[in-house]
mmCIF file of C-alpha atoms in Angstrom:
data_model
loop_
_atom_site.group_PDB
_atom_site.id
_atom_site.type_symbol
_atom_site.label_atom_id
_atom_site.label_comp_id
_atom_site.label_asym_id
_atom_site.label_seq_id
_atom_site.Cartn_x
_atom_site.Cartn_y
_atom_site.Cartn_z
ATOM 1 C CA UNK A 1 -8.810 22.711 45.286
ATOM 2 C CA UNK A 2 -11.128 22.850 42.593
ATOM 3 C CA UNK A 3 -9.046 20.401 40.867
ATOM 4 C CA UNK A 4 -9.800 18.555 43.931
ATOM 5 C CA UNK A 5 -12.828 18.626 43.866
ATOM 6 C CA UNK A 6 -14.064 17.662 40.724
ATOM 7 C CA UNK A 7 -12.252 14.648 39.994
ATOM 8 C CA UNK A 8 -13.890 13.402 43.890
ATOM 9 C CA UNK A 9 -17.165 14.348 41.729
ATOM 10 C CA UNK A 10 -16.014 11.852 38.972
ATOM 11 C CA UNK A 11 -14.978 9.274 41.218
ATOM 12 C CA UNK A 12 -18.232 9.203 43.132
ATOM 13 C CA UNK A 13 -20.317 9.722 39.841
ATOM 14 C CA UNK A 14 -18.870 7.056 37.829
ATOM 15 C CA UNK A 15 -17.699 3.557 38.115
ATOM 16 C CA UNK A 16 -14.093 2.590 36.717
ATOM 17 C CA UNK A 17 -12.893 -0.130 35.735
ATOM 18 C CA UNK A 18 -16.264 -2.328 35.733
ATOM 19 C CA UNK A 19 -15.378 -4.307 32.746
ATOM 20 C CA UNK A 20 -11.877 -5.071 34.614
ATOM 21 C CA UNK A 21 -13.098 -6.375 37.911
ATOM 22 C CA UNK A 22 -15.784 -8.339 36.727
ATOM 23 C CA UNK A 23 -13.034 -10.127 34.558
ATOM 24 C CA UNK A 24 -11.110 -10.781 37.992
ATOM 25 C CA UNK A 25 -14.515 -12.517 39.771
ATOM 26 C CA UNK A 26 -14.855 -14.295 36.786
ATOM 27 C CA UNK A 27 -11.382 -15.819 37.229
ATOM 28 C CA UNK A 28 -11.080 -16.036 40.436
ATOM 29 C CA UNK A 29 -14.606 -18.209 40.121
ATOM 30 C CA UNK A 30 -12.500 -20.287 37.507
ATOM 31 C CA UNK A 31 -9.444 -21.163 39.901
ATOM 32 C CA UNK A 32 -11.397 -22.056 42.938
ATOM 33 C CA UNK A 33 -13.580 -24.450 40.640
ATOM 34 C CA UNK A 34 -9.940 -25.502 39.061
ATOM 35 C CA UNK A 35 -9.038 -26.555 42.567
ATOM 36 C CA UNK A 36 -12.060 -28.413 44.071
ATOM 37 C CA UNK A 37 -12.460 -30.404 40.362
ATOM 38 C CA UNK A 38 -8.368 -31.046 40.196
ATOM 39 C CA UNK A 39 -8.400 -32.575 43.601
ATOM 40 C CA UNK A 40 -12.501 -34.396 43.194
ATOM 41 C CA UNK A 41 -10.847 -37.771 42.658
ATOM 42 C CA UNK A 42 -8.758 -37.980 45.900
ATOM 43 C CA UNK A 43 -11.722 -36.007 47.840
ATOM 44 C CA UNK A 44 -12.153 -38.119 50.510
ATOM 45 C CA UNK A 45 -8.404 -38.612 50.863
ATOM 46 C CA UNK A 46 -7.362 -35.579 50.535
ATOM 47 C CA UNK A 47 -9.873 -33.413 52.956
ATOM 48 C CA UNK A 48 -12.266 -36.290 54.054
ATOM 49 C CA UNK A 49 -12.792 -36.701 57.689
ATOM 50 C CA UNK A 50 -11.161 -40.062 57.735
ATOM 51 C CA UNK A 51 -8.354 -38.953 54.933
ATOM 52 C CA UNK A 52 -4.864 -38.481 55.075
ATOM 53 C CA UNK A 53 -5.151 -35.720 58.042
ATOM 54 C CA UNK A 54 -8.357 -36.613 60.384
ATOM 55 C CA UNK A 55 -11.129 -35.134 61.420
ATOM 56 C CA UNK A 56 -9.927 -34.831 65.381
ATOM 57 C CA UNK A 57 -6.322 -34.198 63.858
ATOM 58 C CA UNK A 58 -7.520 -31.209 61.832
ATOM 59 C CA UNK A 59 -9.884 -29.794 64.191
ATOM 60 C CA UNK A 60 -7.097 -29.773 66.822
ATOM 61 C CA UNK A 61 -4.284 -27.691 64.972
ATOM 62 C CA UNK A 62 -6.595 -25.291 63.099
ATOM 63 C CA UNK A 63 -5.916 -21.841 64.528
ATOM 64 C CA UNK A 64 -8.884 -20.242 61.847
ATOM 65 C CA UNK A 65 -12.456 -21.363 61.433
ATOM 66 C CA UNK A 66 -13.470 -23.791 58.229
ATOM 67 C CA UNK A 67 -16.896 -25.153 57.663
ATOM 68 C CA UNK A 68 -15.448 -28.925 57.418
ATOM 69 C CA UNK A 69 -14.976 -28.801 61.502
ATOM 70 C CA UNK A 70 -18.671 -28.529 61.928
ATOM 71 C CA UNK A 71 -19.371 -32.142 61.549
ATOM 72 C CA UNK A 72 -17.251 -35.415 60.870
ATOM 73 C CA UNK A 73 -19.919 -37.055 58.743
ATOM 74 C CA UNK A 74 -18.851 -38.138 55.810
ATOM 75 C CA UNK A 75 -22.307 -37.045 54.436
ATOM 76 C CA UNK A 76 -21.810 -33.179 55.758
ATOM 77 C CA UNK A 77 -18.390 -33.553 53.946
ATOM 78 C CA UNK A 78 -19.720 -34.089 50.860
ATOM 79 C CA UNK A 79 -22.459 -31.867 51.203
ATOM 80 C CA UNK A 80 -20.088 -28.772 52.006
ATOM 81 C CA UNK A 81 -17.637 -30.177 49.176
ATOM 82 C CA UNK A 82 -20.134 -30.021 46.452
ATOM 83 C CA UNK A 83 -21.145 -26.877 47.629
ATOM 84 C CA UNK A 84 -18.139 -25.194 47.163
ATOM 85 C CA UNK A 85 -18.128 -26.421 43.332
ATOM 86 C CA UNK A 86 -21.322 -24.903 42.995
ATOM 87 C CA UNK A 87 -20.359 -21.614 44.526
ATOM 88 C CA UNK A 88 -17.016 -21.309 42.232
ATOM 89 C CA UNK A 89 -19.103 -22.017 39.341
ATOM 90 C CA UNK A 90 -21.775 -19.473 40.275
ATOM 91 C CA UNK A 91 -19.189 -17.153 40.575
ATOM 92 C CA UNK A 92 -17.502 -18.231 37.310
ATOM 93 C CA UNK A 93 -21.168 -17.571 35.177
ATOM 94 C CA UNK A 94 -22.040 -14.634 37.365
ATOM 95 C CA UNK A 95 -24.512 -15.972 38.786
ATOM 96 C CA UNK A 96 -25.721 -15.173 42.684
ATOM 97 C CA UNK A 97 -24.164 -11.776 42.717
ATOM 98 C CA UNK A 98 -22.998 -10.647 46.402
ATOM 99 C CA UNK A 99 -24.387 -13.028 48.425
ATOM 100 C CA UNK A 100 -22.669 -16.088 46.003
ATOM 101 C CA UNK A 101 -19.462 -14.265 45.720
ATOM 102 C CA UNK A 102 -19.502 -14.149 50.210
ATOM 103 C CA UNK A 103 -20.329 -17.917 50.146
ATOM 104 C CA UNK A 104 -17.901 -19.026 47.493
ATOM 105 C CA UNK A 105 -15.102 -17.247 49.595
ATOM 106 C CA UNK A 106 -15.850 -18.737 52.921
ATOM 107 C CA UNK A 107 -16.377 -22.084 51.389
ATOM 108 C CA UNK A 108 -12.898 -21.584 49.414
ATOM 109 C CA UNK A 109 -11.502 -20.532 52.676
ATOM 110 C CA UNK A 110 -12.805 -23.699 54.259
ATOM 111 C CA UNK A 111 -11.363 -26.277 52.058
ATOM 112 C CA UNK A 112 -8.080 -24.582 51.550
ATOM 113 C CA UNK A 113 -7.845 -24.388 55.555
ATOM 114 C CA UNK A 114 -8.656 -28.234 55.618
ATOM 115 C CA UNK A 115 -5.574 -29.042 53.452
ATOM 116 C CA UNK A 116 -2.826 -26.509 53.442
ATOM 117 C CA UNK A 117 0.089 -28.655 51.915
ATOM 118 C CA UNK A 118 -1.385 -28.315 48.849
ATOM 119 C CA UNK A 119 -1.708 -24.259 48.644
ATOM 120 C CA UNK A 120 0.715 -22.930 46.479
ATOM 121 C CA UNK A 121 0.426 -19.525 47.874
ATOM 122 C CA UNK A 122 -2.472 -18.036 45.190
ATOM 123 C CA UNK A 123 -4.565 -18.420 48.636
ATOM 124 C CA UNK A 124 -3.453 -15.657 50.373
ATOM 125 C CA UNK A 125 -3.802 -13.243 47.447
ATOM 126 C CA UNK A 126 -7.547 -14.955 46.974
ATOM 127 C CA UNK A 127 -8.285 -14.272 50.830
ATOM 128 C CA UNK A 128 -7.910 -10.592 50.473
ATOM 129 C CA UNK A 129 -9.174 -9.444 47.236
ATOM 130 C CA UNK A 130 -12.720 -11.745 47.284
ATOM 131 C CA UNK A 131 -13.941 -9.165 50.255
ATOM 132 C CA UNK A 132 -12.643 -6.317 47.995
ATOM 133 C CA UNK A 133 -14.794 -7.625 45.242
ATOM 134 C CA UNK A 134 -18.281 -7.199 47.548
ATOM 135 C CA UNK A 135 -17.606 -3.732 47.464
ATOM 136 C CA UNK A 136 -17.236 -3.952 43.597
ATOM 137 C CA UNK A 137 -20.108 -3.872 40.543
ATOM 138 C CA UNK A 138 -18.297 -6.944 39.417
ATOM 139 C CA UNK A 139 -21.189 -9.013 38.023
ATOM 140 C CA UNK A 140 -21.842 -5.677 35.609
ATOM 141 C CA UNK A 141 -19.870 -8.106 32.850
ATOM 142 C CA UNK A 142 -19.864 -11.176 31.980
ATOM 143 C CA UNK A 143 -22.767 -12.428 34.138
ATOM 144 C CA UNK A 144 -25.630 -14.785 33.177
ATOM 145 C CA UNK A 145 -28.848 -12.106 33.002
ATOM 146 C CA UNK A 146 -31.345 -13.333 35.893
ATOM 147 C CA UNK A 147 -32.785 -10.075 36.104
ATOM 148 C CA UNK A 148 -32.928 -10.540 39.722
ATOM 149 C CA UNK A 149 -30.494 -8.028 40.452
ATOM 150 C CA UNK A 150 -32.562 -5.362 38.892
ATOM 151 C CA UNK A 151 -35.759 -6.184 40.553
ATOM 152 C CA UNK A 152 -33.966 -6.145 43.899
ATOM 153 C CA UNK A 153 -32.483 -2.708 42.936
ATOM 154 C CA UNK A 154 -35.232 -1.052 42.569
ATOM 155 C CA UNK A 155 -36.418 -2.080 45.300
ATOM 156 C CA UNK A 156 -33.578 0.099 47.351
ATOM 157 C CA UNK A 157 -33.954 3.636 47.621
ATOM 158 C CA UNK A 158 -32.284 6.183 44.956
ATOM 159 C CA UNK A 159 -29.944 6.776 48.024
ATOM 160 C CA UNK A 160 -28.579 4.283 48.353
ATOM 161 C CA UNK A 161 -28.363 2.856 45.332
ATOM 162 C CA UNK A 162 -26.136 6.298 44.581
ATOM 163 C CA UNK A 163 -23.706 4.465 47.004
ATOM 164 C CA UNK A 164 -22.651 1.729 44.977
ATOM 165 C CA UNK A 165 -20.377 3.708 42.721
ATOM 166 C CA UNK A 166 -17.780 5.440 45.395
ATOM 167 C CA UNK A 167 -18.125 1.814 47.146
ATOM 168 C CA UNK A 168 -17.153 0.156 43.875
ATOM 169 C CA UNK A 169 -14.760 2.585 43.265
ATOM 170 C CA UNK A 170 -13.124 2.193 46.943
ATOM 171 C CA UNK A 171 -13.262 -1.722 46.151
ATOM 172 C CA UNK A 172 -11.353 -1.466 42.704
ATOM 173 C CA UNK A 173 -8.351 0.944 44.144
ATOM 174 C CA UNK A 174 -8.286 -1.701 47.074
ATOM 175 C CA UNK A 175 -7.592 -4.582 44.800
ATOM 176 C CA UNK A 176 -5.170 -2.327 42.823
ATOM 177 C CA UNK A 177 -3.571 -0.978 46.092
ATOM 178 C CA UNK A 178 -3.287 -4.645 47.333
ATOM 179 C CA UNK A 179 -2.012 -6.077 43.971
ATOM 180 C CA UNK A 180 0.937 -3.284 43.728
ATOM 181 C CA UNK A 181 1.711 -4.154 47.341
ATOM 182 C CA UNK A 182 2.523 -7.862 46.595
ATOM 183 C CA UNK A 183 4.800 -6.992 44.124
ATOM 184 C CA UNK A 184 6.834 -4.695 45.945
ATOM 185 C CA UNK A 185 6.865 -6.612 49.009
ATOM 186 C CA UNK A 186 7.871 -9.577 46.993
ATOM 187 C CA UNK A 187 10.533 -7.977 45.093
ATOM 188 C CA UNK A 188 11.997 -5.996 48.004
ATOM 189 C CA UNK A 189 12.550 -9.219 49.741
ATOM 190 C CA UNK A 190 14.315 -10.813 46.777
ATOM 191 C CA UNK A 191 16.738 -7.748 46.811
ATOM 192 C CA UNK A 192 17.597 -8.810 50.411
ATOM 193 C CA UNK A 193 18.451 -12.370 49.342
ATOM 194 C CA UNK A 194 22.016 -13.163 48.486
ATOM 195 C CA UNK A 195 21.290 -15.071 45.246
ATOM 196 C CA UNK A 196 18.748 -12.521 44.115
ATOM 197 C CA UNK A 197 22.190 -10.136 44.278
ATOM 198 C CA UNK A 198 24.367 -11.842 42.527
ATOM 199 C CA UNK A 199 22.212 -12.662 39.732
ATOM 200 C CA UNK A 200 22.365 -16.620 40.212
ATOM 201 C CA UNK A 201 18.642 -16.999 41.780
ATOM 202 C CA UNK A 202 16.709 -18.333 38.755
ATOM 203 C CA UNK A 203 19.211 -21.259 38.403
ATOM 204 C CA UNK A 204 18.805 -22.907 41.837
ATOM 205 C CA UNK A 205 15.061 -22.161 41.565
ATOM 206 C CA UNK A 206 14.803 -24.070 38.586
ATOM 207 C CA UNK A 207 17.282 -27.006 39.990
ATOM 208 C CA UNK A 208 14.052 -27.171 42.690
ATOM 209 C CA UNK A 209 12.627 -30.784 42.164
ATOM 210 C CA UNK A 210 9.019 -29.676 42.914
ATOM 211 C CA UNK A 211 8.921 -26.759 40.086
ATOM 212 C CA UNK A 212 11.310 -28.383 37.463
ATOM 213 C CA UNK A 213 9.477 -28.757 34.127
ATOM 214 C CA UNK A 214 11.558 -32.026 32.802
ATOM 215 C CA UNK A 215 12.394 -31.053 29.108
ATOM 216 C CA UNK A 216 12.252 -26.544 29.325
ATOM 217 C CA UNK A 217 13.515 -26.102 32.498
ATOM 218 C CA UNK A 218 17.456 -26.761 31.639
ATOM 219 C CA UNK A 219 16.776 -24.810 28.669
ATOM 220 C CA UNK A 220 17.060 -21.970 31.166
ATOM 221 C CA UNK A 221 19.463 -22.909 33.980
ATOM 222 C CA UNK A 222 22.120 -24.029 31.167
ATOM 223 C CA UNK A 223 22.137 -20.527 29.654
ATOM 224 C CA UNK A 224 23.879 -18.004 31.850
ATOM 225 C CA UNK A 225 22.419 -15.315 29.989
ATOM 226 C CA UNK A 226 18.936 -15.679 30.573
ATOM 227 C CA UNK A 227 19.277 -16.764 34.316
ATOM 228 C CA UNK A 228 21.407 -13.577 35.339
ATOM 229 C CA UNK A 229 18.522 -11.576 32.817
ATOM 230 C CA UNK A 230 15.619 -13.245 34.453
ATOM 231 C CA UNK A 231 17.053 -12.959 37.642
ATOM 232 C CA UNK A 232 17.754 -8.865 37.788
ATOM 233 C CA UNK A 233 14.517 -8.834 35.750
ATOM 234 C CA UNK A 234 12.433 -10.702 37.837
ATOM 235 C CA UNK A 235 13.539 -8.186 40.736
ATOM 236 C CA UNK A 236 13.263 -5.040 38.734
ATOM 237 C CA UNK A 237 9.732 -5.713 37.562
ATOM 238 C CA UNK A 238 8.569 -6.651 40.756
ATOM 239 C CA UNK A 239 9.999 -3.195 42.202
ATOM 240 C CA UNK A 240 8.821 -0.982 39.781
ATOM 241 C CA UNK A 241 5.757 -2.672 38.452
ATOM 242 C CA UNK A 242 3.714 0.327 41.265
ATOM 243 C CA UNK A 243 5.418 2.993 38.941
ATOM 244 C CA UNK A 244 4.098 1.629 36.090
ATOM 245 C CA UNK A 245 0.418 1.770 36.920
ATOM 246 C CA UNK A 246 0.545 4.943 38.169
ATOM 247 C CA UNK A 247 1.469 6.110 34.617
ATOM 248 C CA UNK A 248 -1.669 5.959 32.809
ATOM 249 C CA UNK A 249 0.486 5.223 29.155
ATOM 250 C CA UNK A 250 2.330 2.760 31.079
ATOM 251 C CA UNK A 251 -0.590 0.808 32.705
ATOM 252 C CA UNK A 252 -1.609 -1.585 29.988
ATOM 253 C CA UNK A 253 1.726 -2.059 29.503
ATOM 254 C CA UNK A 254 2.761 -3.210 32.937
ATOM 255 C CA UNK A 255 -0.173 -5.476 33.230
ATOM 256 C CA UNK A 256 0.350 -7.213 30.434
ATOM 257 C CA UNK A 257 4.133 -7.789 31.284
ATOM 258 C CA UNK A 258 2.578 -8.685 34.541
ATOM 259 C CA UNK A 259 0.139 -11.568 32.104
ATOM 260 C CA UNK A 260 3.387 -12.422 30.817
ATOM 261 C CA UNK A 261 5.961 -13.152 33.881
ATOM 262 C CA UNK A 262 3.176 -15.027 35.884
ATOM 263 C CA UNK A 263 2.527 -17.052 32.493
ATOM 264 C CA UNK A 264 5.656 -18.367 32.275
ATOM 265 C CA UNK A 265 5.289 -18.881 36.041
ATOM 266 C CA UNK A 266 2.911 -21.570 35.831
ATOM 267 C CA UNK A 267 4.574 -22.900 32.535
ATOM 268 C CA UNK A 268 7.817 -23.545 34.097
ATOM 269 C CA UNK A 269 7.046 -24.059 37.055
ATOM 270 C CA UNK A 270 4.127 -25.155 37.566
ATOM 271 C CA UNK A 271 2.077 -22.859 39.774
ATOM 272 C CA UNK A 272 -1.119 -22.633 37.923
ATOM 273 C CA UNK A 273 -3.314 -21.590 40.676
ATOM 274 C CA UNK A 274 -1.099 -18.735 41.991
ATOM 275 C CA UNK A 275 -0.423 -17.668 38.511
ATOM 276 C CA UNK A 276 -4.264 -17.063 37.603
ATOM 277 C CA UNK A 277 -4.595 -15.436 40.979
ATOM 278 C CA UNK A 278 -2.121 -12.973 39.797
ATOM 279 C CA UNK A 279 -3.649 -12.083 36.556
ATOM 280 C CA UNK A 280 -6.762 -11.877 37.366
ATOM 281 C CA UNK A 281 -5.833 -8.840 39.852
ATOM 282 C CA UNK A 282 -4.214 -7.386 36.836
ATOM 283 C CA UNK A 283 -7.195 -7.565 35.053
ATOM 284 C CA UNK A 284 -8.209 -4.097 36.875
ATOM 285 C CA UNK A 285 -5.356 -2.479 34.975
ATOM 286 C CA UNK A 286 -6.459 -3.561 31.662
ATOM 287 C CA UNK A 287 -10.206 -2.644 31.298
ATOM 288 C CA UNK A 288 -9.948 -0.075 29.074
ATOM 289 C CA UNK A 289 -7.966 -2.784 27.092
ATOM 290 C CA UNK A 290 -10.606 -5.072 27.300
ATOM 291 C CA UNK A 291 -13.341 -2.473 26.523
ATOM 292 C CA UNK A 292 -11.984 -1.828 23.433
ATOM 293 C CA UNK A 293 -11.107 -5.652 22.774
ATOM 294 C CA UNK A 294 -14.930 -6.290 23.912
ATOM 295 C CA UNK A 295 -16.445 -3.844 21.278
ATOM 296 C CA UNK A 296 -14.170 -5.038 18.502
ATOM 297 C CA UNK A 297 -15.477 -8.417 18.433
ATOM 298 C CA UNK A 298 -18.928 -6.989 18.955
ATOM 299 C CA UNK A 299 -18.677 -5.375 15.826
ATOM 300 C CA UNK A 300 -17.390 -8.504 13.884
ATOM 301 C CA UNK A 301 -19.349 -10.999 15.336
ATOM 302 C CA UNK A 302 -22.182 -12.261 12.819
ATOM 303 C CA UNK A 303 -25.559 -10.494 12.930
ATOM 304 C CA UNK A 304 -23.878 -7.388 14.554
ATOM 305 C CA UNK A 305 -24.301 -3.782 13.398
ATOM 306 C CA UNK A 306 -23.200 -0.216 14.183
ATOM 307 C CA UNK A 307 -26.434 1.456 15.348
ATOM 308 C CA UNK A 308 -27.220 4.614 12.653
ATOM 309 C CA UNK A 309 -25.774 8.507 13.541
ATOM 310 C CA UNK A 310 -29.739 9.182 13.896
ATOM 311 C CA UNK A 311 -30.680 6.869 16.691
ATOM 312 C CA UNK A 312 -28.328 8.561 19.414
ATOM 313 C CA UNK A 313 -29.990 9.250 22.519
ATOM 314 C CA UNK A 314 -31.019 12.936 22.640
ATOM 315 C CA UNK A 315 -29.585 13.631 25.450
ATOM 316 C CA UNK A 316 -25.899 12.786 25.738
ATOM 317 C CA UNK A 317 -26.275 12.869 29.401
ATOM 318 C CA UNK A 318 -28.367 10.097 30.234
ATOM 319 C CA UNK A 319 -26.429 7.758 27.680
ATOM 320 C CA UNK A 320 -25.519 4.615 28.701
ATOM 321 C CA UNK A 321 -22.411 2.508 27.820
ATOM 322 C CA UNK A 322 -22.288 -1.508 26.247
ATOM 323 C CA UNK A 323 -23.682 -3.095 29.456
ATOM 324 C CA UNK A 324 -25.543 -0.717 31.045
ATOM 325 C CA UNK A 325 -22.916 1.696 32.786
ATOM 326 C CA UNK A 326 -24.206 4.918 32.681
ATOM 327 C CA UNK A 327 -21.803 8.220 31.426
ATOM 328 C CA UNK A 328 -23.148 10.902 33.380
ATOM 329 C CA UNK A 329 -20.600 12.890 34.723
ATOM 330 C CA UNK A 330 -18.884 16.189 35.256
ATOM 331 C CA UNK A 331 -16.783 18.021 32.949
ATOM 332 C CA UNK A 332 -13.879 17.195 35.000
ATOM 333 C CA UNK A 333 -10.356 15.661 34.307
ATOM 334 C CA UNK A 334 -11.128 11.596 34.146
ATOM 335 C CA UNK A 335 -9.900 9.417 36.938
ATOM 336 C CA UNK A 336 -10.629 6.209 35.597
ATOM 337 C CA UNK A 337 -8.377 3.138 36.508
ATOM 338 C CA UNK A 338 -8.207 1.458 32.981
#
């Protein structure tokens, strides 16, 4: 019970993986603003009230809510359009914090709702984890200083600010939790499929006109080898990539495999969006990765220097890591998701 009890101390004492999630807003900023500046060109076609699906014709079907039934004026279109670049690109820089991350999701929710025949199933996953993030201290990294945030901060009583760690730290298992579930959900389903059995999946996949990548693809399909190995890989990976973050050796590992698989994804076949989607939920696996990747450049980067043994805080306590996160905490076993 003690046990127990300390490492609850830890988890609502210190914030883990900080470094991670605020690599996952950061690319989940990047795909939205991928999407709305991929598709600018065709705008009006493509989600415009008088486009390829109309205003009444949208408005009529859509079971959800989207900001584009408000109005059919082609002004209000723009207007909620350009918007939405602005939001993904806030949310890219780290800029807005909370309240930019909230618009840039219903905004991304909006336009995706307005067109779904171009979704290439990166949505869904984008749906979820965006609330997660408001829970999160994901604009701790790689955020354009404002210094907004801390005059609002201290502004809020010691109280409450004390809540933002456990609620970060509920956030970042939530995106994990969610992540692993895809995977196994995914990969169970393959097992039920009869091609996914008898190790001949990959080859019809990559037959499919709509993912074939003219030149590669029949690189793979032609080789029995790698489509029976890709296939049982594909479906062993996706089964057992949960085991793998629960072992903390095994976590970078996985993730990285994880990087890998949904590489070659939108490589071969073409599913760029749904690819970054992916990794940048995997990012929360790797931030002691990037930590360490972070503070190695740091140290080579021109101008740089390792502070002298003398100039350590005094007290070890109230030390604070690259980027403000503060190491206070109990002598108990670490629970940190990196």
């Amino acid at each position: 019970m003690k046990s127990i009890t300390d490492r609850l101390d830890v988890w609502s004492l210190r914030p883990v993986a900080v470094t991670g999630v605020s690599g996952t807003r950061v690319l989940l900023g990047f795909v939205g603003l991928m999407y709305y500046v991929s598709q600018y060109q065709e705008r009006n076609y493509l989600f415009g009230p008088d486009g390829v699906l109309p205003y009444e014709d949208f408005k009529a079907q859509l079971t959800g809510f989207s900001l584009y039934t408000l109005s059919a004026s082609p002004w209000y279109f723009q207007l909620v359009y350009h918007l939405g670049i602005a939001a993904a690109l806030a949310v890219m820089l780290g800029v807005g914090g909370r309240p930019g991350l909230a618009m840039h999701w219903a905004l991304l929710w909006s336009v995706y709702q307005r067109q779904p025949g171009l979704l290439d199933g990166g949505d869904n996953l984008a749906y979820v984890v965006i609330p997660f993030l408001l829970l999160t201290r994901c604009y701790d990294r790689f955020a354009l200083p404002t210094g907004l945030a801390s005059r609002l901060a201290r502004r809020v009583p010691g109280h409450l600010r004390a809540l933002s760690v456990p609620f970060h730290n509920l956030g970042v298992l939530m995106v994990a939790a969610q992540i692993c579930l895809v995977y196994v959900v995914s990969g169970l389903y393959k097992v039920m499929g009869e091609e996914w059995q008898d190790g001949t999946a990959l080859f019809y996949i990559m037959r499919v006109a709509e993912f074939e990548l003219p030149g590669w693809s029949h690189l793979v399909y032609e080789n029995d080898l790698l489509v029976v190995l890709g296939t049982y890989g594909t479906v062993a990976f996706l089964v057992y990539f949960p085991m793998g973050v629960l072992v903390p050796a095994l976590r970078p590992w996985a993730a990285a495999a994880s990087i890998c698989f949904h590489l070659s994804i939108a490589f071969f076949m073409g599913l760029t969006g749904f690819a970054l989607t992916m990794i940048a939920c995997d990012l929360v696996f790797l931030s002691g990765a990037l930590d360490r990747a972070l503070m190695w450049l740091r140290e080579r980067l021109p101008g740089s220097r390792t502070p002298p043994a003398d100039s350590a805080p005094a007290d070890p306590a109230t030390a604070e890591r690259p980027g403000g996160e503060n190491t206070t905490q109990p002598t108990a076993p670490q629970a940190e998701l990196v």
